[in-house]
Short mmCIF file of N, CA and C in Angstrom, two decimals:
data_model
loop_
_atom_site.label_atom_id
_atom_site.label_comp_id
_atom_site.label_asym_id
_atom_site.label_seq_id
_atom_site.Cartn_x
_atom_site.Cartn_y
_atom_site.Cartn_z
N MET A 11 0.82 -1.21 0.00
CA MET A 11 0.00 0.00 0.00
C MET A 11 0.86 1.27 0.00
N LYS A 12 1.97 1.26 0.76
CA LYS A 12 2.84 2.43 0.80
C LYS A 12 3.39 2.70 -0.60
N LYS A 13 3.74 1.66 -1.32
CA LYS A 13 4.30 1.82 -2.66
C LYS A 13 3.33 2.60 -3.56
N THR A 14 2.06 2.30 -3.48
CA THR A 14 1.05 2.99 -4.27
C THR A 14 0.94 4.46 -3.86
N ARG A 15 1.00 4.71 -2.57
CA ARG A 15 0.92 6.10 -2.08
C ARG A 15 2.14 6.90 -2.55
N VAL A 16 3.31 6.30 -2.49
CA VAL A 16 4.53 6.98 -2.94
C VAL A 16 4.48 7.21 -4.45
N GLN A 17 3.97 6.23 -5.20
CA GLN A 17 3.83 6.42 -6.66
C GLN A 17 2.91 7.58 -6.96
N PHE A 18 1.85 7.74 -6.18
CA PHE A 18 0.94 8.87 -6.37
C PHE A 18 1.67 10.19 -6.10
N LEU A 19 2.44 10.24 -5.00
CA LEU A 19 3.20 11.46 -4.69
C LEU A 19 4.21 11.76 -5.79
N LEU A 20 4.85 10.74 -6.31
CA LEU A 20 5.81 10.93 -7.40
C LEU A 20 5.12 11.48 -8.65
N PHE A 21 3.93 10.97 -8.95
CA PHE A 21 3.14 11.46 -10.08
C PHE A 21 2.83 12.95 -9.89
N VAL A 22 2.35 13.32 -8.70
CA VAL A 22 2.02 14.71 -8.42
C VAL A 22 3.27 15.59 -8.52
N TYR A 23 4.38 15.13 -7.95
CA TYR A 23 5.63 15.88 -8.01
C TYR A 23 6.05 16.12 -9.45
N ASN A 24 6.03 15.08 -10.26
CA ASN A 24 6.45 15.22 -11.66
C ASN A 24 5.56 16.18 -12.43
N LYS A 25 4.28 16.23 -12.09
CA LYS A 25 3.35 17.13 -12.78
C LYS A 25 3.48 18.58 -12.31
N THR A 26 3.94 18.78 -11.07
CA THR A 26 3.97 20.15 -10.54
C THR A 26 5.36 20.78 -10.55
N GLN A 27 6.41 19.98 -10.72
CA GLN A 27 7.78 20.51 -10.63
C GLN A 27 8.04 21.64 -11.63
N LYS A 28 7.66 21.44 -12.88
CA LYS A 28 7.91 22.46 -13.90
C LYS A 28 7.12 23.74 -13.58
N LEU A 29 5.88 23.58 -13.10
CA LEU A 29 5.08 24.74 -12.71
C LEU A 29 5.75 25.49 -11.56
N TYR A 30 6.27 24.74 -10.60
CA TYR A 30 6.96 25.35 -9.46
C TYR A 30 8.15 26.18 -9.94
N ARG A 31 8.96 25.61 -10.82
CA ARG A 31 10.13 26.33 -11.32
C ARG A 31 9.71 27.56 -12.13
N THR A 32 8.62 27.42 -12.88
CA THR A 32 8.16 28.52 -13.73
C THR A 32 7.63 29.69 -12.90
N TYR A 33 6.82 29.40 -11.88
CA TYR A 33 6.15 30.47 -11.15
C TYR A 33 6.83 30.87 -9.85
N PHE A 34 7.47 29.94 -9.16
CA PHE A 34 8.09 30.26 -7.88
C PHE A 34 9.58 30.57 -8.02
N LYS A 35 10.18 30.16 -9.10
CA LYS A 35 11.61 30.37 -9.30
C LYS A 35 11.89 31.23 -10.53
N LYS A 36 10.92 32.02 -10.96
CA LYS A 36 11.07 32.78 -12.21
C LYS A 36 12.18 33.82 -12.16
N ASN A 37 12.51 34.30 -10.96
CA ASN A 37 13.57 35.30 -10.83
C ASN A 37 14.94 34.68 -10.59
N ARG A 38 15.02 33.39 -10.56
CA ARG A 38 16.30 32.70 -10.36
C ARG A 38 16.84 32.23 -11.69
N ARG A 39 18.16 32.12 -11.76
CA ARG A 39 18.80 31.56 -12.94
C ARG A 39 19.40 30.23 -12.54
N GLN A 40 19.58 29.38 -13.51
CA GLN A 40 20.21 28.11 -13.19
C GLN A 40 21.69 28.32 -12.91
N TRP A 41 22.27 27.44 -12.15
CA TRP A 41 23.68 27.56 -11.81
C TRP A 41 24.55 27.41 -13.05
N GLN A 42 25.75 27.95 -12.97
CA GLN A 42 26.68 27.95 -14.10
C GLN A 42 27.69 26.80 -14.02
N PHE A 43 27.37 25.76 -13.28
CA PHE A 43 28.25 24.61 -13.13
C PHE A 43 27.53 23.34 -13.53
N THR A 44 28.29 22.35 -13.94
CA THR A 44 27.75 21.02 -14.22
C THR A 44 28.13 20.09 -13.07
N GLU A 45 27.54 18.91 -13.05
CA GLU A 45 27.88 17.92 -12.03
C GLU A 45 29.37 17.59 -12.10
N LYS A 46 29.91 17.48 -13.31
CA LYS A 46 31.32 17.16 -13.50
C LYS A 46 32.22 18.28 -12.95
N GLN A 47 31.85 19.52 -13.20
CA GLN A 47 32.64 20.65 -12.70
C GLN A 47 32.63 20.70 -11.17
N LEU A 48 31.51 20.33 -10.57
CA LEU A 48 31.44 20.32 -9.10
C LEU A 48 32.45 19.35 -8.51
N LEU A 49 32.68 18.24 -9.19
CA LEU A 49 33.64 17.24 -8.72
C LEU A 49 35.08 17.73 -8.79
N GLU A 50 35.31 18.84 -9.48
CA GLU A 50 36.64 19.41 -9.60
C GLU A 50 36.96 20.42 -8.48
N PHE A 51 35.97 20.73 -7.65
CA PHE A 51 36.20 21.64 -6.53
C PHE A 51 37.10 20.96 -5.50
N GLN A 52 37.65 21.79 -4.62
CA GLN A 52 38.51 21.27 -3.55
C GLN A 52 37.75 20.22 -2.75
N GLU A 53 38.47 19.22 -2.27
CA GLU A 53 37.88 18.03 -1.65
C GLU A 53 36.90 18.34 -0.51
N ASP A 54 37.18 19.32 0.32
CA ASP A 54 36.34 19.57 1.49
C ASP A 54 35.31 20.69 1.25
N SER A 55 35.14 21.09 0.01
CA SER A 55 34.23 22.21 -0.31
C SER A 55 32.79 21.76 -0.48
N LEU A 56 31.89 22.71 -0.36
CA LEU A 56 30.48 22.45 -0.62
C LEU A 56 30.29 21.97 -2.05
N GLY A 57 30.97 22.60 -3.00
CA GLY A 57 30.84 22.22 -4.41
C GLY A 57 31.18 20.76 -4.64
N ARG A 58 32.29 20.32 -4.07
CA ARG A 58 32.71 18.93 -4.23
C ARG A 58 31.72 17.97 -3.59
N LYS A 59 31.25 18.31 -2.39
CA LYS A 59 30.27 17.46 -1.69
C LYS A 59 28.99 17.35 -2.50
N LEU A 60 28.59 18.44 -3.13
CA LEU A 60 27.39 18.41 -3.95
C LEU A 60 27.60 17.54 -5.19
N GLY A 61 28.76 17.67 -5.83
CA GLY A 61 29.09 16.83 -6.97
C GLY A 61 29.08 15.36 -6.59
N GLU A 62 29.62 15.04 -5.43
CA GLU A 62 29.64 13.65 -4.94
C GLU A 62 28.23 13.16 -4.64
N PHE A 63 27.38 14.05 -4.14
CA PHE A 63 25.97 13.72 -3.88
C PHE A 63 25.27 13.32 -5.17
N TYR A 64 25.46 14.11 -6.22
CA TYR A 64 24.86 13.78 -7.52
C TYR A 64 25.37 12.45 -8.05
N LYS A 65 26.66 12.25 -7.95
CA LYS A 65 27.26 11.01 -8.45
C LYS A 65 26.77 9.80 -7.67
N LYS A 66 26.75 9.91 -6.35
CA LYS A 66 26.33 8.80 -5.48
C LYS A 66 24.89 8.37 -5.77
N HIS A 67 24.02 9.34 -5.95
CA HIS A 67 22.60 9.04 -6.13
C HIS A 67 22.19 8.90 -7.60
N GLY A 68 23.10 9.19 -8.52
CA GLY A 68 22.77 9.11 -9.94
C GLY A 68 21.83 10.23 -10.37
N PHE A 69 21.88 11.36 -9.68
CA PHE A 69 21.01 12.50 -9.99
C PHE A 69 21.69 13.44 -10.97
N THR A 70 20.88 14.22 -11.64
CA THR A 70 21.39 15.32 -12.45
C THR A 70 20.81 16.61 -11.89
N MET A 71 21.48 17.69 -12.16
CA MET A 71 21.02 18.99 -11.67
C MET A 71 19.75 19.39 -12.41
N ILE A 72 18.79 19.86 -11.66
CA ILE A 72 17.56 20.39 -12.25
C ILE A 72 17.67 21.90 -12.21
N PRO A 73 17.58 22.56 -13.36
CA PRO A 73 17.74 24.02 -13.39
C PRO A 73 16.83 24.73 -12.38
N LYS A 74 17.42 25.65 -11.66
CA LYS A 74 16.77 26.48 -10.66
C LYS A 74 16.41 25.73 -9.37
N MET A 75 16.78 24.44 -9.29
CA MET A 75 16.47 23.64 -8.10
C MET A 75 17.73 23.19 -7.37
N GLU A 76 18.87 23.76 -7.74
CA GLU A 76 20.14 23.32 -7.18
C GLU A 76 20.22 23.53 -5.67
N ASN A 77 19.67 24.63 -5.17
CA ASN A 77 19.69 24.88 -3.73
C ASN A 77 19.00 23.76 -2.96
N HIS A 78 17.96 23.19 -3.54
CA HIS A 78 17.22 22.10 -2.90
C HIS A 78 18.17 20.94 -2.58
N ASP A 79 19.05 20.65 -3.52
CA ASP A 79 19.99 19.55 -3.31
C ASP A 79 21.01 19.90 -2.23
N VAL A 80 21.40 21.16 -2.14
CA VAL A 80 22.28 21.60 -1.06
C VAL A 80 21.55 21.43 0.28
N HIS A 81 20.27 21.71 0.29
CA HIS A 81 19.50 21.56 1.53
C HIS A 81 19.59 20.12 2.04
N HIS A 82 19.58 19.15 1.12
CA HIS A 82 19.74 17.75 1.54
C HIS A 82 21.07 17.55 2.26
N LEU A 83 22.13 18.13 1.71
CA LEU A 83 23.45 17.97 2.32
C LEU A 83 23.54 18.66 3.68
N ILE A 84 23.04 19.88 3.75
CA ILE A 84 23.15 20.68 4.98
C ILE A 84 22.32 20.07 6.10
N THR A 85 21.14 19.56 5.77
CA THR A 85 20.21 19.07 6.80
C THR A 85 20.38 17.60 7.11
N GLY A 86 21.02 16.87 6.21
CA GLY A 86 21.15 15.43 6.40
C GLY A 86 19.88 14.67 6.05
N CYS A 87 18.92 15.34 5.43
CA CYS A 87 17.68 14.67 5.03
C CYS A 87 17.95 13.78 3.82
N GLY A 88 17.39 12.60 3.85
CA GLY A 88 17.55 11.66 2.74
C GLY A 88 16.74 12.08 1.53
N THR A 89 16.69 11.19 0.54
CA THR A 89 16.03 11.54 -0.72
C THR A 89 14.80 10.69 -1.01
N ASN A 90 14.39 9.82 -0.08
CA ASN A 90 13.14 9.10 -0.32
C ASN A 90 11.97 10.02 0.03
N PHE A 91 10.76 9.61 -0.29
CA PHE A 91 9.64 10.56 -0.19
C PHE A 91 9.36 11.04 1.23
N GLU A 92 9.43 10.14 2.20
CA GLU A 92 9.16 10.61 3.56
C GLU A 92 10.23 11.61 4.01
N ASP A 93 11.46 11.43 3.55
CA ASP A 93 12.53 12.39 3.88
C ASP A 93 12.34 13.71 3.14
N GLU A 94 11.86 13.64 1.91
CA GLU A 94 11.56 14.87 1.16
C GLU A 94 10.49 15.69 1.88
N ILE A 95 9.49 15.01 2.38
CA ILE A 95 8.42 15.71 3.10
C ILE A 95 8.96 16.25 4.42
N ALA A 96 9.78 15.45 5.09
CA ALA A 96 10.39 15.92 6.34
C ALA A 96 11.23 17.18 6.08
N MET A 97 11.92 17.21 4.94
CA MET A 97 12.72 18.40 4.64
C MET A 97 11.82 19.62 4.42
N GLN A 98 10.65 19.43 3.85
CA GLN A 98 9.72 20.55 3.70
C GLN A 98 9.27 21.06 5.07
N PHE A 99 9.04 20.13 6.00
CA PHE A 99 8.71 20.54 7.37
C PHE A 99 9.88 21.31 7.99
N LEU A 100 11.10 20.83 7.77
CA LEU A 100 12.28 21.50 8.29
C LEU A 100 12.37 22.92 7.73
N LEU A 101 12.15 23.05 6.43
CA LEU A 101 12.22 24.37 5.81
C LEU A 101 11.12 25.29 6.34
N LEU A 102 9.94 24.75 6.60
CA LEU A 102 8.88 25.54 7.21
C LEU A 102 9.32 26.03 8.59
N GLY A 103 9.90 25.14 9.37
CA GLY A 103 10.43 25.53 10.68
C GLY A 103 11.53 26.57 10.58
N ASN A 104 12.25 26.56 9.46
CA ASN A 104 13.35 27.49 9.24
C ASN A 104 12.86 28.85 8.73
N GLY A 105 11.57 28.93 8.39
CA GLY A 105 11.00 30.21 7.98
C GLY A 105 10.51 30.28 6.55
N LYS A 106 10.75 29.25 5.76
CA LYS A 106 10.30 29.28 4.36
C LYS A 106 8.79 29.06 4.32
N LEU A 107 8.13 29.80 3.46
CA LEU A 107 6.69 29.66 3.34
C LEU A 107 6.27 30.01 1.93
N ASN A 108 5.71 29.05 1.23
CA ASN A 108 5.10 29.31 -0.07
C ASN A 108 4.05 28.24 -0.33
N ALA A 109 3.26 28.43 -1.35
CA ALA A 109 2.15 27.52 -1.63
C ALA A 109 2.65 26.11 -1.96
N HIS A 110 3.74 25.99 -2.69
CA HIS A 110 4.26 24.67 -3.06
C HIS A 110 4.72 23.90 -1.82
N LEU A 111 5.41 24.57 -0.92
CA LEU A 111 5.86 23.94 0.32
C LEU A 111 4.66 23.49 1.14
N LEU A 112 3.68 24.36 1.29
CA LEU A 112 2.49 24.00 2.07
C LEU A 112 1.73 22.83 1.43
N ALA A 113 1.64 22.83 0.11
CA ALA A 113 0.97 21.71 -0.57
C ALA A 113 1.71 20.41 -0.33
N ALA A 114 3.04 20.44 -0.38
CA ALA A 114 3.84 19.24 -0.13
C ALA A 114 3.64 18.74 1.30
N ILE A 115 3.58 19.66 2.24
CA ILE A 115 3.39 19.29 3.64
C ILE A 115 2.00 18.69 3.86
N VAL A 116 0.98 19.34 3.34
CA VAL A 116 -0.39 18.85 3.52
C VAL A 116 -0.57 17.50 2.83
N LEU A 117 -0.18 17.42 1.58
CA LEU A 117 -0.34 16.18 0.84
C LEU A 117 0.51 15.06 1.45
N GLY A 118 1.73 15.37 1.81
CA GLY A 118 2.60 14.36 2.43
C GLY A 118 2.07 13.88 3.75
N SER A 119 1.51 14.78 4.55
CA SER A 119 0.95 14.40 5.85
C SER A 119 -0.28 13.51 5.70
N ILE A 120 -1.06 13.78 4.67
CA ILE A 120 -2.27 12.98 4.44
C ILE A 120 -1.91 11.61 3.86
N ILE A 121 -0.97 11.59 2.93
CA ILE A 121 -0.64 10.34 2.22
C ILE A 121 0.31 9.45 3.01
N LEU A 122 1.22 10.05 3.77
CA LEU A 122 2.18 9.27 4.56
C LEU A 122 2.13 9.69 6.04
N PRO A 123 0.97 9.52 6.67
CA PRO A 123 0.82 9.99 8.06
C PRO A 123 1.65 9.20 9.07
N GLU A 124 2.11 8.02 8.70
CA GLU A 124 2.88 7.21 9.65
C GLU A 124 4.24 7.84 9.99
N TYR A 125 4.63 8.86 9.26
CA TYR A 125 5.90 9.54 9.51
C TYR A 125 5.71 10.88 10.22
N TYR A 126 4.54 11.11 10.75
CA TYR A 126 4.23 12.41 11.33
C TYR A 126 5.21 12.81 12.44
N LYS A 127 5.63 11.86 13.29
CA LYS A 127 6.58 12.18 14.36
C LYS A 127 7.91 12.65 13.78
N ILE A 128 8.32 12.05 12.67
CA ILE A 128 9.56 12.46 11.99
C ILE A 128 9.39 13.87 11.43
N TYR A 129 8.20 14.15 10.89
CA TYR A 129 7.94 15.48 10.33
C TYR A 129 8.02 16.56 11.41
N ILE A 130 7.43 16.29 12.57
CA ILE A 130 7.44 17.26 13.66
C ILE A 130 8.87 17.47 14.17
N LYS A 131 9.63 16.39 14.26
CA LYS A 131 11.04 16.48 14.67
C LYS A 131 11.83 17.34 13.68
N ALA A 132 11.56 17.16 12.38
CA ALA A 132 12.23 17.94 11.35
C ALA A 132 11.85 19.42 11.46
N TYR A 133 10.57 19.70 11.72
CA TYR A 133 10.12 21.08 11.89
C TYR A 133 10.89 21.76 13.03
N LYS A 134 11.01 21.06 14.14
CA LYS A 134 11.72 21.61 15.30
C LYS A 134 13.20 21.80 15.00
N LYS A 135 13.77 20.87 14.25
CA LYS A 135 15.17 20.99 13.85
C LYS A 135 15.36 22.26 13.02
N GLY A 136 14.43 22.53 12.09
CA GLY A 136 14.50 23.73 11.27
C GLY A 136 14.41 25.00 12.09
N GLN A 137 13.60 24.97 13.15
CA GLN A 137 13.48 26.12 14.03
C GLN A 137 14.79 26.40 14.77
N ASN A 138 15.55 25.36 15.00
CA ASN A 138 16.79 25.49 15.76
C ASN A 138 18.02 25.72 14.89
N MET A 139 17.82 25.97 13.63
CA MET A 139 18.93 26.26 12.72
C MET A 139 18.87 27.73 12.32
N ARG A 140 20.00 28.25 11.92
CA ARG A 140 20.00 29.61 11.36
C ARG A 140 19.16 29.60 10.08
N PRO A 141 18.42 30.65 9.81
CA PRO A 141 17.66 30.70 8.55
C PRO A 141 18.61 30.62 7.35
N PHE A 142 18.42 29.63 6.52
CA PHE A 142 19.31 29.41 5.38
C PHE A 142 18.57 29.21 4.07
N TYR A 143 17.26 29.11 4.11
CA TYR A 143 16.49 28.72 2.94
C TYR A 143 16.59 29.72 1.79
N GLN A 144 16.99 30.96 2.04
CA GLN A 144 17.10 31.95 0.97
C GLN A 144 18.54 32.19 0.53
N TRP A 145 19.47 31.47 1.08
CA TRP A 145 20.87 31.68 0.74
C TRP A 145 21.15 31.31 -0.71
N ASP A 146 22.10 32.01 -1.30
CA ASP A 146 22.58 31.69 -2.64
C ASP A 146 23.78 30.75 -2.48
N PHE A 147 23.52 29.47 -2.50
CA PHE A 147 24.59 28.50 -2.25
C PHE A 147 25.59 28.41 -3.40
N GLU A 148 25.20 28.86 -4.57
CA GLU A 148 26.17 28.85 -5.68
C GLU A 148 27.39 29.70 -5.33
N ALA A 149 27.15 30.81 -4.65
CA ALA A 149 28.25 31.70 -4.26
C ALA A 149 29.10 31.10 -3.14
N LEU A 150 28.62 30.04 -2.53
CA LEU A 150 29.33 29.43 -1.39
C LEU A 150 29.96 28.08 -1.74
N LEU A 151 29.95 27.71 -3.00
CA LEU A 151 30.45 26.40 -3.40
C LEU A 151 31.92 26.18 -3.02
N TRP A 152 32.69 27.25 -2.89
CA TRP A 152 34.11 27.14 -2.55
C TRP A 152 34.34 27.00 -1.05
N GLN A 153 33.30 27.24 -0.27
CA GLN A 153 33.46 27.21 1.19
C GLN A 153 33.62 25.79 1.72
N ASN A 154 34.29 25.67 2.86
CA ASN A 154 34.44 24.39 3.53
C ASN A 154 33.06 23.89 3.94
N PHE A 155 32.72 22.70 3.50
CA PHE A 155 31.37 22.17 3.73
C PHE A 155 31.06 22.00 5.22
N GLU A 156 31.97 21.41 5.97
CA GLU A 156 31.71 21.16 7.39
C GLU A 156 31.55 22.45 8.17
N HIS A 157 32.36 23.47 7.86
CA HIS A 157 32.24 24.76 8.54
C HIS A 157 30.89 25.41 8.22
N LEU A 158 30.50 25.35 6.97
CA LEU A 158 29.22 25.92 6.55
C LEU A 158 28.06 25.20 7.23
N LYS A 159 28.12 23.89 7.22
CA LYS A 159 27.06 23.07 7.85
C LYS A 159 26.98 23.37 9.35
N ASP A 160 28.13 23.42 10.02
CA ASP A 160 28.15 23.73 11.46
C ASP A 160 27.58 25.11 11.74
N PHE A 161 27.92 26.08 10.89
CA PHE A 161 27.42 27.45 11.07
C PHE A 161 25.90 27.48 10.97
N ILE A 162 25.35 26.82 9.96
CA ILE A 162 23.90 26.81 9.76
C ILE A 162 23.19 26.09 10.89
N GLN A 163 23.78 25.04 11.38
CA GLN A 163 23.10 24.24 12.41
C GLN A 163 23.18 24.86 13.80
N GLN A 164 23.83 26.00 13.93
CA GLN A 164 23.88 26.71 15.21
C GLN A 164 22.92 27.88 15.16
N LYS A 165 21.90 27.80 15.95
CA LYS A 165 20.91 28.88 16.01
C LYS A 165 21.56 30.13 16.60
N ASN A 166 21.15 31.28 16.09
CA ASN A 166 21.64 32.54 16.66
C ASN A 166 21.21 32.60 18.13
N ILE A 167 22.15 32.82 19.00
CA ILE A 167 21.86 32.88 20.42
C ILE A 167 21.96 34.33 20.86
N ILE A 168 20.93 34.81 21.50
CA ILE A 168 20.93 36.18 21.98
C ILE A 168 21.49 36.18 23.41
N VAL A 169 22.49 36.98 23.62
CA VAL A 169 23.12 37.06 24.94
C VAL A 169 22.76 38.42 25.53
N LEU A 170 22.17 38.39 26.71
CA LEU A 170 21.81 39.62 27.39
C LEU A 170 22.83 39.86 28.52
N TYR A 171 23.41 41.05 28.55
CA TYR A 171 24.40 41.38 29.58
C TYR A 171 23.79 42.24 30.64
#
């Protein structure tokens, strides 16, 4: 039964992805790098880690969706459907809000409710991270991946003297 539900989500995703890029990402340009070029970055850089991510999973870059793949690396969220939905919850907790994200959360919660505890945990994780969902990660491809990840995963702490 889960397989059928996931196939339905995959069908919906495939039908809406181009619309999402057209209407929600219209002011973005696709990155100027290929998967092969990312593998040429310094070993400990974000660019190299992203290139290795594509190679490991057999993925190709989707124009205007490159930041989404960086989000997987930064958050540690997997790439199966329940993890994709959990990442949307994490992004909501991090402050991102748009119709596509909300639709993914609502549909994912209805179709795969058995992961609801994971979704809530992801939401709370997003709340405890520095807001990163609007960052231009293409400009950060040269940065040390672990330092960048550690920085994002540390919530801004207000110190009162």
